[in-house]
Amino acid sequence: MDSEWDDGQPIYRQIRDRVVAMILDGLLSEGDPLPSVRNVATGSRVNPLTVLKAYQQLVDEQLVEKRRGVGMFINAGARELLLRAERQRFLTDQWPEIRATIQRLGLTQDLLGAVPPRPAED
């Protein structure tokens, strides 16, 4: 995991969000283990309790299962659960503003369809 942090959000939340992104992007699949708390803490240079708090939030959201003495694993159906939640959040929080901007700028579907996708940033 990348260790650059945004000061506007707690680090544990950013760790949680990075795991969610990895699930949505297919980098972590159902049944896969999460990286160990110790490895993430060392690699990210954060306190292990911060990583544990992020992981506990994923457990609380029923995205991850804690197996005593073994580790934490992605639950079956986690990606679908996340997709539903993320789609709803997009439609509720982001889409109204995007739609208003599109209307304000007079952008048409033809013009929007002609815009090439930007290459992914590494």
Coordinates of C-alpha atoms in Angstrom, one line a residue:
M1 CA 0.0 0.0 0.0
D2 CA 1.1 3.5 -0.8
S3 CA 2.3 5.5 2.3
E4 CA 1.4 9.0 1.2
W5 CA -1.4 10.3 3.4
D6 CA -4.0 13.0 3.0
D7 CA -4.1 15.3 6.1
G8 CA -7.8 15.9 5.5
Q9 CA -8.8 12.4 6.6
P10 CA -7.7 10.0 9.4
I11 CA -5.1 7.5 8.3
Y12 CA -7.1 4.5 9.5
R13 CA -9.9 5.6 7.1
Q14 CA -7.5 6.0 4.3
I15 CA -6.2 2.5 4.9
R16 CA -9.8 1.2 4.9
D17 CA -10.5 3.1 1.7
R18 CA -7.4 1.6 0.0
V19 CA -8.5 -1.9 0.9
V20 CA -11.9 -1.2 -0.5
A21 CA -10.4 0.1 -3.7
M22 CA -8.3 -3.1 -4.0
I23 CA -11.4 -5.2 -3.6
L24 CA -13.3 -3.1 -6.2
D25 CA -10.4 -3.2 -8.6
G26 CA -10.1 -7.0 -8.3
L27 CA -6.7 -6.9 -6.6
L28 CA -8.2 -8.6 -3.6
S29 CA -10.9 -11.3 -4.2
E30 CA -13.3 -13.3 -2.0
G31 CA -11.3 -15.6 0.3
D32 CA -8.0 -13.7 -0.1
P33 CA -6.2 -12.8 3.0
L34 CA -5.6 -9.2 3.9
P35 CA -1.9 -8.1 4.2
S36 CA -0.9 -8.6 7.8
V37 CA -1.3 -5.7 10.2
R38 CA 2.4 -5.8 10.9
N39 CA 3.4 -5.7 7.2
V40 CA 1.0 -2.8 6.4
A41 CA 2.1 -0.8 9.5
T42 CA 5.8 -1.3 8.7
G43 CA 5.4 -0.6 5.0
S44 CA 3.3 2.5 5.6
R45 CA 5.2 3.7 8.6
V46 CA 2.1 3.9 10.8
N47 CA 1.2 2.5 14.2
P48 CA -0.1 -1.1 14.0
L49 CA -3.1 0.0 16.1
T50 CA -4.0 2.4 13.2
V51 CA -4.0 -0.5 10.7
L52 CA -6.0 -2.7 13.2
K53 CA -8.6 0.1 13.5
A54 CA -9.0 0.2 9.7
Y55 CA -9.3 -3.6 9.5
Q56 CA -11.8 -3.7 12.3
Q57 CA -13.9 -1.2 10.4
L58 CA -13.9 -3.6 7.5
V59 CA -15.0 -6.4 9.8
D60 CA -17.8 -4.2 11.2
E61 CA -18.9 -3.6 7.6
Q62 CA -19.0 -7.3 7.0
L63 CA -16.5 -7.0 4.2
V64 CA -13.8 -9.0 6.0
E65 CA -13.8 -12.0 8.3
K66 CA -11.4 -12.4 11.2
R67 CA -10.2 -15.9 11.7
R68 CA -8.6 -16.2 15.1
G69 CA -4.9 -17.1 14.8
V70 CA -4.9 -17.2 11.0
G71 CA -5.7 -13.6 9.9
M72 CA -8.3 -11.6 8.1
F73 CA -10.0 -12.6 4.8
I74 CA -12.2 -11.0 2.2
N75 CA -15.8 -12.2 2.7
A76 CA -17.9 -13.8 0.0
G77 CA -20.0 -11.1 -1.7
A78 CA -17.8 -8.3 -0.4
R79 CA -17.3 -6.8 -3.9
E80 CA -21.0 -6.9 -4.8
L81 CA -21.8 -5.2 -1.4
L82 CA -19.2 -2.5 -2.1
L83 CA -20.4 -2.0 -5.6
R84 CA -24.0 -1.4 -4.5
A85 CA -22.9 1.0 -1.8
E86 CA -20.4 2.9 -4.0
R87 CA -22.9 3.2 -6.8
Q88 CA -25.5 4.6 -4.4
R89 CA -23.0 7.0 -2.9
F90 CA -21.9 8.2 -6.4
L91 CA -25.5 8.7 -7.5
T92 CA -26.4 10.5 -4.2
D93 CA -23.3 12.6 -3.5
Q94 CA -21.4 13.1 -6.8
W95 CA -23.8 12.7 -9.8
P96 CA -26.0 15.7 -9.0
E97 CA -23.0 18.0 -9.1
I98 CA -21.6 16.4 -12.2
R99 CA -24.9 16.5 -14.0
A100 CA -25.4 20.2 -13.1
T101 CA -21.9 20.9 -14.5
I102 CA -22.7 19.1 -17.7
Q103 CA -25.9 21.1 -18.1
R104 CA -24.2 24.4 -17.2
L105 CA -21.5 23.8 -19.8
G106 CA -24.0 22.6 -22.4
L107 CA -22.2 19.4 -23.0
T108 CA -23.9 16.9 -25.2
Q109 CA -23.8 13.1 -25.1
D110 CA -22.0 13.1 -28.5
L111 CA -19.4 15.5 -27.2
L112 CA -18.9 13.5 -24.0
G113 CA -18.6 10.2 -26.0
A114 CA -15.9 11.8 -28.2
V115 CA -13.6 12.5 -25.2
P116 CA -10.9 9.8 -25.0
P117 CA -10.3 8.2 -21.6
R118 CA -7.3 9.4 -19.7
P119 CA -4.5 6.9 -19.1
A120 CA -4.4 5.5 -15.6
E121 CA -1.8 7.2 -13.3
D122 CA 0.8 5.0 -11.7

